[in-house]
Amino acid sequence: MKSFGVHLFFLLFLAAIASVTVQAFTGTYGINYGRIANNILSPDDVVTLLRAAKIKNVRIYDFDHSVLKAFSGTGLELVVGLPNENLRDVSANADHAMNWVKDNVLAYLPDTNIRGIAIGNEVLGSNDEFSGFLLGAVKNVYNALDKLKLSHLVQITTAHSQAVFAASFPPSSCVFKDNVVQYMKPLLEFFSQIGSPFCLNAYPFLAYMSNKDQIDINYALFLPTKGADDPKTKLHYDNLLDAQIDAAYAALEDAGYGKMEVIVTETGWASHGDENEAAATANNARTYNYNLRKRLAKMKGTPLRPKSVLKPGPTSERNFGLFKPDGSISYDIGFHGFKSSSADSSLLSLKEIRASGWSGSYSIILTMATVLLLVL
């Protein structure tokens, strides 16, 4: 999912760093910073806001030079994005990949603390427009970093949506879709070689909206509920996010990569929606993010990976953010914006975002950008 506007999301970097893995982030909270919105803050103002909120880690969906310059000398840690539309060129030509890395990463180091590159976003699973270019782009960018002796400093990842899975419940039944496997397995093989994790954009909100008759909203919001049982593993789930994460682990196991770490790169809940999206309310968004923070504070893993501690890590869809594009608070869970304004933020509707092929959030999202060693 992409973010529209400046977003501060709860995001889970669940993941682990093996001995060969680059440590992409070192702080506790981070944001996915999207810039498609009206009246958004300038990059300099975003830096001020992040510092005030004591947020250290940031992911952007492109390589905007005004942002890279604004973050210079700030100590904030940054993941830059290679957009989907650039994958074809970078995949086809190693020299172009090298030039891209030199122009957008090397040129800003070390003053701008770039710790990772996200190659595309949700490329696999929806359509095949860019699927055939993802692995080539990943390899060419990594090889460029390696030749420049940066591969130990800058981690390569790509985030996947739930669309890569054929089914996700019960979690133990989850496998990758047949039309995804041909692209996913070679990608997982390369990531296993370089120590990169599996990155997942996990949205209980979207799962609930697609299955309202079958999913208890309390289960999606971390509220008291009877939960759900996995008949194969006999594990009990008291919230939907845990089930989504363990479904990803099951798919990785089925593909032969059961030891690969999972990082949740986006999660959140919409605070506003269309008339048929009654669950998209500020109260539900507040509840989700507040309870997610409580869930993370327990320092425990999922039912399938109880020793893999979840700690706050990078974003969600449209009105999923804690802050509006002007820096004001959307709803309060303990962070402070520039003002408590009720000003309109000119947000797109979920319908408009889906129609345009994007699913991102519109405000600043509180994300957890800590990458941890998972005890398996």
Coordinates of N, CA and C in Angstrom, one line a residue, residues 28-204:
T28 N 12.7 3.1 17.8 CA 11.5 2.4 18.2 C 10.3 2.8 17.3
Y29 N 10.2 4.0 16.9 CA 9.0 4.4 16.1 C 9.4 4.9 14.7
G30 N 8.6 4.8 13.7 CA 8.9 5.3 12.4 C 7.7 5.7 11.7
I31 N 7.8 6.3 10.5 CA 6.7 6.6 9.7 C 6.9 6.2 8.3
N32 N 5.8 6.0 7.6 CA 5.8 6.0 6.1 C 5.3 7.4 5.7
Y33 N 6.1 8.0 4.9 CA 5.9 9.4 4.5 C 5.6 9.5 3.1
G34 N 4.2 9.5 2.8 CA 3.7 9.7 1.4 C 3.4 11.2 1.2
R35 N 3.5 11.6 -0.1 CA 3.4 13.0 -0.4 C 2.4 13.4 -1.4
I36 N 1.4 12.4 -1.7 CA 0.4 12.8 -2.6 C -0.9 13.2 -1.9
A37 N -1.0 14.5 -1.7 CA -2.1 15.1 -0.9 C -2.1 16.6 -1.2
N38 N -3.2 17.3 -0.7 CA -3.2 18.7 -0.8 C -2.7 19.4 0.4
N39 N -2.0 20.5 0.3 CA -1.5 21.3 1.4 C -0.7 20.5 2.4
I40 N 0.2 19.6 2.0 CA 1.0 18.8 2.9 C 2.1 19.7 3.4
L41 N 2.7 19.2 4.5 CA 3.8 19.9 5.1 C 5.0 19.9 4.2
S42 N 5.9 20.9 4.3 CA 7.2 20.8 3.6 C 8.0 19.8 4.3
P43 N 9.0 19.2 3.6 CA 9.9 18.3 4.2 C 10.6 18.8 5.4
D44 N 10.9 20.1 5.5 CA 11.6 20.6 6.7 C 10.6 20.6 7.9
D45 N 9.3 20.9 7.6 CA 8.3 20.9 8.7 C 8.1 19.5 9.1
V46 N 8.1 18.5 8.2 CA 8.0 17.1 8.6 C 9.1 16.7 9.5
V47 N 10.3 17.1 9.2 CA 11.4 16.8 10.1 C 11.2 17.4 11.5
T48 N 10.7 18.6 11.6 CA 10.4 19.2 12.9 C 9.3 18.4 13.6
L49 N 8.3 18.0 12.9 CA 7.2 17.2 13.5 C 7.7 15.9 14.0
L50 N 8.5 15.2 13.3 CA 9.1 13.9 13.7 C 9.9 14.1 14.9
R51 N 10.7 15.1 14.9 CA 11.6 15.3 16.1 C 10.8 15.6 17.3
A52 N 9.7 16.4 17.2 CA 8.8 16.7 18.3 C 8.2 15.4 18.8
A53 N 7.8 14.5 17.9 CA 7.2 13.3 18.3 C 8.2 12.2 18.7
K54 N 9.5 12.5 18.6 CA 10.6 11.6 18.9 C 10.5 10.3 18.1
I55 N 10.2 10.6 16.8 CA 10.2 9.5 15.8 C 11.5 9.5 15.0
K56 N 12.2 8.4 14.9 CA 13.5 8.4 14.3 C 13.6 7.8 13.0
N57 N 12.6 6.9 12.6 CA 12.7 6.1 11.4 C 11.7 6.5 10.4
V58 N 12.1 6.6 9.2 CA 11.1 7.1 8.1 C 11.3 6.3 6.9
R59 N 10.2 6.0 6.2 CA 10.2 5.3 4.9 C 9.4 6.2 3.9
I60 N 10.1 6.5 2.8 CA 9.4 7.2 1.7 C 9.2 6.3 0.6
Y61 N 8.2 6.6 -0.3 CA 7.8 5.7 -1.4 C 8.6 6.0 -2.7
D62 N 9.4 7.0 -2.6 CA 10.2 7.4 -3.8 C 11.6 7.8 -3.4
F63 N 12.2 8.7 -4.2 CA 13.5 9.2 -3.8 C 13.6 10.7 -4.0
D64 N 12.5 11.4 -3.6 CA 12.4 12.8 -3.7 C 13.6 13.5 -3.1
H65 N 14.3 14.3 -3.9 CA 15.6 14.9 -3.5 C 15.4 16.0 -2.4
S66 N 14.2 16.7 -2.5 CA 13.9 17.7 -1.5 C 13.8 17.0 -0.1
V67 N 13.3 15.8 -0.1 CA 13.1 15.1 1.2 C 14.5 14.6 1.7
L68 N 15.3 14.1 0.7 CA 16.6 13.6 1.1 C 17.5 14.7 1.6
K69 N 17.4 15.9 1.0 CA 18.1 17.0 1.5 C 17.7 17.5 2.9
A70 N 16.3 17.5 3.1 CA 15.8 18.0 4.3 C 16.2 17.1 5.5
F71 N 16.4 15.8 5.2 CA 16.8 14.9 6.3 C 18.3 14.8 6.5
S72 N 19.0 15.5 5.7 CA 20.5 15.6 5.9 C 20.8 16.2 7.3
G73 N 21.7 15.5 8.0 CA 22.2 16.0 9.2 C 21.2 15.9 10.4
T74 N 20.1 15.3 10.2 CA 19.1 15.2 11.2 C 19.2 14.0 12.2
G75 N 19.9 13.0 11.7 CA 20.1 11.8 12.5 C 18.9 10.8 12.3
L76 N 17.9 11.3 11.5 CA 16.7 10.4 11.2 C 17.2 9.3 10.2
E77 N 16.7 8.1 10.4 CA 17.0 7.0 9.6 C 16.0 6.8 8.5
L78 N 16.4 6.6 7.3 CA 15.5 6.7 6.1 C 15.6 5.4 5.2
V79 N 14.4 5.0 4.8 CA 14.3 4.0 3.7 C 13.7 4.7 2.5
V80 N 14.4 4.6 1.4 CA 13.9 5.2 0.2 C 13.3 4.2 -0.7
G81 N 12.4 4.6 -1.6 CA 11.7 3.7 -2.4 C 12.0 3.8 -3.9
L82 N 12.2 2.7 -4.6 CA 12.2 2.6 -6.0 C 10.8 2.3 -6.5
P83 N 10.1 3.3 -7.1 CA 8.7 3.1 -7.4 C 8.5 2.0 -8.5
N84 N 7.3 1.4 -8.5 CA 7.0 0.3 -9.5 C 7.3 0.7 -10.9
E85 N 7.1 2.0 -11.3 CA 7.2 2.4 -12.7 C 8.7 2.4 -13.1
N86 N 9.6 2.3 -12.1 CA 11.1 2.3 -12.4 C 11.6 0.9 -12.5
L87 N 10.8 -0.1 -12.2 CA 11.4 -1.4 -12.1 C 11.9 -1.9 -13.4
R88 N 11.1 -1.7 -14.5 CA 11.5 -2.2 -15.8 C 12.9 -1.7 -16.2
D89 N 13.1 -0.4 -16.1 CA 14.4 0.1 -16.5 C 15.6 -0.4 -15.7
V90 N 15.4 -0.4 -14.4 CA 16.4 -0.8 -13.5 C 16.7 -2.3 -13.6
S91 N 15.6 -3.1 -13.9 CA 15.8 -4.5 -14.1 C 16.6 -4.9 -15.4
A92 N 16.3 -4.1 -16.4 CA 16.9 -4.4 -17.7 C 18.3 -3.9 -17.9
N93 N 18.8 -3.0 -17.0 CA 20.1 -2.4 -17.3 C 20.8 -2.2 -15.9
A94 N 21.9 -3.0 -15.7 CA 22.7 -2.9 -14.5 C 23.3 -1.5 -14.3
D95 N 23.7 -0.9 -15.5 CA 24.3 0.4 -15.4 C 23.3 1.5 -14.9
H96 N 22.0 1.3 -15.3 CA 21.0 2.2 -14.9 C 20.8 2.1 -13.4
A97 N 20.8 0.8 -12.9 CA 20.7 0.6 -11.5 C 21.8 1.2 -10.7
M98 N 23.0 1.1 -11.2 CA 24.2 1.7 -10.6 C 24.0 3.2 -10.5
N99 N 23.6 3.8 -11.6 CA 23.4 5.3 -11.7 C 22.3 5.7 -10.7
W100 N 21.3 4.9 -10.6 CA 20.2 5.2 -9.7 C 20.7 5.2 -8.2
V101 N 21.5 4.2 -7.9 CA 22.0 4.1 -6.5 C 23.0 5.3 -6.3
K102 N 23.8 5.6 -7.2 CA 24.8 6.7 -7.1 C 24.1 8.0 -6.9
D103 N 23.0 8.3 -7.7 CA 22.3 9.6 -7.7 C 21.4 9.7 -6.5
N104 N 20.8 8.6 -6.0 CA 19.8 8.8 -5.0 C 20.1 8.2 -3.6
V105 N 21.3 7.5 -3.5 CA 21.7 6.9 -2.2 C 23.1 7.4 -1.9
L106 N 24.1 7.0 -2.7 CA 25.5 7.4 -2.5 C 25.7 8.9 -2.4
A107 N 25.0 9.6 -3.2 CA 25.2 11.1 -3.2 C 24.8 11.8 -1.9
Y108 N 23.9 11.1 -1.1 CA 23.4 11.7 0.1 C 24.0 11.1 1.3
L109 N 24.8 10.1 1.2 CA 25.4 9.5 2.3 C 26.7 10.2 2.6
P110 N 27.2 10.3 3.9 CA 26.5 9.8 5.1 C 25.6 10.8 5.8
D111 N 25.5 12.0 5.2 CA 24.8 13.1 5.9 C 23.3 12.7 6.1
T112 N 22.7 12.2 5.0 CA 21.4 11.6 5.1 C 21.5 10.1 5.4
N113 N 20.9 9.7 6.5 CA 21.2 8.4 7.0 C 20.2 7.4 6.3
I114 N 20.6 7.0 5.1 CA 19.7 6.0 4.3 C 20.1 4.6 4.7
R115 N 19.1 3.9 5.3 CA 19.4 2.6 5.8 C 18.8 1.5 5.0
G116 N 17.9 1.8 4.1 CA 17.3 0.7 3.3 C 16.7 1.3 2.0
I117 N 16.5 0.3 1.0 CA 15.8 0.7 -0.2 C 14.6 -0.3 -0.4
A118 N 13.4 0.2 -0.5 CA 12.3 -0.6 -0.8 C 12.1 -0.7 -2.3
I119 N 12.3 -1.9 -2.9 CA 12.2 -2.1 -4.3 C 10.7 -2.3 -4.7
G120 N 10.0 -1.3 -5.3 CA 8.6 -1.5 -5.6 C 7.8 -1.6 -4.4
N121 N 6.5 -1.7 -4.6 CA 5.5 -1.8 -3.4 C 4.3 -2.6 -3.9
E122 N 4.1 -3.7 -3.3 CA 2.9 -4.6 -3.6 C 2.9 -4.9 -5.1
V123 N 4.0 -5.3 -5.6 CA 4.2 -5.6 -7.0 C 3.5 -6.9 -7.4
L124 N 3.6 -7.9 -6.6 CA 3.0 -9.2 -6.9 C 1.6 -9.4 -6.4
G125 N 0.8 -10.1 -7.1 CA -0.5 -10.5 -6.6 C -1.7 -9.9 -7.2
S126 N -1.5 -8.6 -7.7 CA -2.7 -7.9 -8.2 C -2.7 -8.0 -9.7
N127 N -1.7 -7.6 -10.4 CA -1.6 -7.8 -11.8 C -0.1 -8.1 -12.2
D128 N 0.1 -8.4 -13.4 CA 1.5 -8.8 -13.8 C 2.2 -7.7 -14.5
E129 N 1.8 -6.5 -14.4 CA 2.4 -5.4 -15.1 C 3.9 -5.3 -14.8
F130 N 4.2 -5.4 -13.5 CA 5.6 -5.3 -13.1 C 6.3 -6.5 -12.5
S131 N 5.5 -7.6 -12.4 CA 6.0 -8.8 -11.7 C 7.2 -9.3 -12.3
G132 N 7.4 -9.3 -13.6 CA 8.5 -9.9 -14.2 C 9.8 -9.1 -14.1
F133 N 9.7 -7.9 -13.6 CA 10.8 -7.0 -13.4 C 11.3 -6.9 -12.0
L134 N 10.6 -7.4 -11.0 CA 10.9 -7.2 -9.6 C 12.2 -7.8 -9.2
L135 N 12.4 -9.1 -9.5 CA 13.6 -9.8 -9.1 C 14.9 -9.2 -9.8
G136 N 14.8 -8.9 -11.1 CA 15.9 -8.3 -11.8 C 16.3 -6.9 -11.2
A137 N 15.3 -6.1 -10.8 CA 15.6 -4.8 -10.2 C 16.2 -5.0 -8.8
V138 N 15.7 -6.0 -8.0 CA 16.2 -6.3 -6.7 C 17.7 -6.7 -6.8
K139 N 18.0 -7.6 -7.7 CA 19.4 -8.0 -7.9 C 20.3 -6.9 -8.4
N140 N 19.8 -6.1 -9.4 CA 20.7 -5.1 -9.9 C 21.0 -4.0 -8.9
V141 N 20.0 -3.6 -8.1 CA 20.2 -2.6 -7.1 C 21.1 -3.2 -6.0
Y142 N 20.9 -4.4 -5.6 CA 21.8 -5.0 -4.5 C 23.2 -5.1 -5.1
N143 N 23.4 -5.5 -6.3 CA 24.8 -5.7 -6.8 C 25.4 -4.3 -6.9
A144 N 24.7 -3.3 -7.2 CA 25.2 -1.9 -7.3 C 25.7 -1.5 -5.9
L145 N 24.9 -1.8 -4.9 CA 25.2 -1.5 -3.5 C 26.5 -2.2 -3.1
D146 N 26.5 -3.5 -3.5 CA 27.7 -4.3 -3.2 C 29.0 -3.8 -3.8
K147 N 28.9 -3.4 -5.0 CA 30.1 -2.9 -5.7 C 30.6 -1.6 -5.1
L148 N 29.6 -0.8 -4.5 CA 29.9 0.5 -3.9 C 30.2 0.3 -2.4
K149 N 30.3 -1.0 -2.0 CA 30.6 -1.4 -0.6 C 29.6 -0.7 0.4
L150 N 28.3 -0.8 0.0 CA 27.2 -0.3 0.8 C 26.2 -1.3 1.2
S151 N 26.4 -2.6 0.7 CA 25.4 -3.6 1.0 C 25.3 -4.0 2.4
H152 N 26.3 -3.7 3.2 CA 26.3 -4.0 4.7 C 25.6 -2.8 5.4
L153 N 25.4 -1.7 4.8 CA 24.7 -0.5 5.4 C 23.3 -0.3 5.0
V154 N 23.0 -0.7 3.8 CA 21.7 -0.4 3.2 C 21.0 -1.7 2.8
Q155 N 19.8 -2.0 3.4 CA 19.1 -3.2 3.2 C 18.1 -3.1 2.1
I156 N 18.0 -4.2 1.3 CA 17.1 -4.3 0.2 C 15.8 -5.1 0.6
T157 N 14.6 -4.5 0.4 CA 13.4 -5.2 0.7 C 12.3 -4.9 -0.4
T158 N 11.2 -5.6 -0.3 CA 10.0 -5.2 -1.1 C 8.8 -5.7 -0.3
A159 N 7.8 -4.9 -0.3 CA 6.6 -5.2 0.6 C 5.5 -5.8 -0.3
H160 N 4.8 -6.8 0.3 CA 3.7 -7.5 -0.3 C 2.4 -7.3 0.4
S161 N 1.3 -7.3 -0.4 CA 0.0 -7.2 0.1 C -0.5 -8.6 0.4
Q162 N -1.7 -8.7 1.0 CA -2.4 -10.0 1.2 C -2.7 -10.6 -0.1
A163 N -2.7 -9.9 -1.2 CA -3.1 -10.4 -2.5 C -2.2 -11.5 -3.0
V164 N -1.0 -11.7 -2.3 CA -0.1 -12.7 -2.8 C -0.5 -14.1 -2.3
F165 N -1.5 -14.1 -1.3 CA -1.9 -15.4 -0.7 C -3.2 -15.9 -1.3
A166 N -3.2 -17.3 -1.5 CA -4.4 -17.9 -2.0 C -5.5 -17.9 -1.0
A167 N -5.2 -18.1 0.3 CA -6.1 -18.0 1.4 C -5.3 -17.7 2.7
S168 N -5.9 -17.1 3.6 CA -5.2 -16.8 4.8 C -5.8 -17.2 6.1
F169 N -7.0 -18.0 6.0 CA -7.5 -18.5 7.2 C -8.1 -19.9 6.9
P170 N -7.8 -20.9 7.8 CA -7.0 -20.7 9.0 C -5.5 -20.4 8.6
P171 N -4.8 -19.7 9.5 CA -3.4 -19.3 9.2 C -2.6 -20.5 8.6
S172 N -2.7 -21.7 9.2 CA -1.9 -22.8 8.8 C -2.1 -23.2 7.3
S173 N -3.3 -22.8 6.8 CA -3.6 -23.2 5.4 C -3.1 -22.3 4.3
C174 N -2.4 -21.2 4.8 CA -2.0 -20.1 3.8 C -0.9 -20.6 2.9
V175 N -1.1 -20.3 1.6 CA -0.1 -20.6 0.6 C 0.0 -19.4 -0.4
F176 N 1.0 -19.3 -1.1 CA 1.1 -18.3 -2.1 C 0.2 -18.7 -3.3
K177 N -0.4 -17.7 -4.0 CA -1.2 -18.0 -5.2 C -0.4 -18.7 -6.3
D178 N -1.0 -19.5 -7.1 CA -0.3 -20.2 -8.1 C 0.4 -19.2 -9.1
N179 N -0.3 -18.1 -9.4 CA 0.3 -17.1 -10.4 C 1.4 -16.2 -9.7
V180 N 1.5 -16.4 -8.4 CA 2.6 -15.6 -7.7 C 3.8 -16.4 -7.5
V181 N 3.7 -17.7 -7.3 CA 4.8 -18.6 -6.9 C 5.9 -18.5 -7.8
Q182 N 5.7 -18.4 -9.1 CA 6.8 -18.4 -10.1 C 7.7 -17.2 -9.9
Y183 N 7.1 -16.1 -9.4 CA 7.9 -14.9 -9.1 C 8.4 -14.9 -7.7
M184 N 7.6 -15.4 -6.8 CA 7.9 -15.3 -5.3 C 9.1 -16.2 -4.9
K185 N 9.1 -17.4 -5.4 CA 10.2 -18.4 -5.0 C 11.6 -17.9 -5.3
P186 N 11.8 -17.4 -6.6 CA 13.2 -16.9 -6.9 C 13.5 -15.7 -6.0
L187 N 12.5 -14.9 -5.7 CA 12.7 -13.7 -4.9 C 13.1 -14.1 -3.5
L188 N 12.3 -15.1 -2.9 CA 12.6 -15.5 -1.6 C 14.0 -16.2 -1.5
E189 N 14.4 -16.9 -2.6 CA 15.7 -17.5 -2.6 C 16.8 -16.5 -2.5
F190 N 16.6 -15.4 -3.3 CA 17.7 -14.4 -3.3 C 17.7 -13.6 -1.9
F191 N 16.5 -13.3 -1.4 CA 16.5 -12.7 -0.1 C 17.0 -13.5 1.0
S192 N 16.9 -14.9 0.9 CA 17.5 -15.7 1.9 C 19.0 -15.7 1.8
Q193 N 19.5 -15.5 0.6 CA 21.0 -15.4 0.4 C 21.6 -14.1 1.0
I194 N 20.8 -13.0 0.9 CA 21.3 -11.7 1.3 C 20.8 -11.3 2.7
G195 N 20.0 -12.2 3.3 CA 19.5 -11.9 4.7 C 18.4 -10.9 4.8
S196 N 17.6 -10.7 3.7 CA 16.5 -9.8 3.8 C 15.2 -10.5 4.3
P197 N 14.3 -9.8 4.9 CA 13.1 -10.4 5.5 C 11.9 -10.4 4.4
F198 N 10.9 -11.1 4.8 CA 9.6 -11.0 4.0 C 8.8 -9.8 4.6
C199 N 8.5 -8.9 3.8 CA 7.8 -7.7 4.2 C 6.3 -7.7 3.8
L200 N 5.4 -7.5 4.8 CA 4.0 -7.7 4.6 C 3.2 -6.4 5.0
N201 N 2.3 -6.0 4.1 CA 1.4 -4.9 4.5 C 0.1 -5.6 5.0
A202 N -0.1 -5.5 6.3 CA -1.2 -6.3 6.9 C -2.3 -5.3 7.4
Y203 N -3.5 -5.5 6.9 CA -4.6 -4.6 7.2 C -5.8 -5.3 7.7
P204 N -6.0 -5.5 9.0 CA -7.2 -6.1 9.5 C -8.4 -5.3 9.1

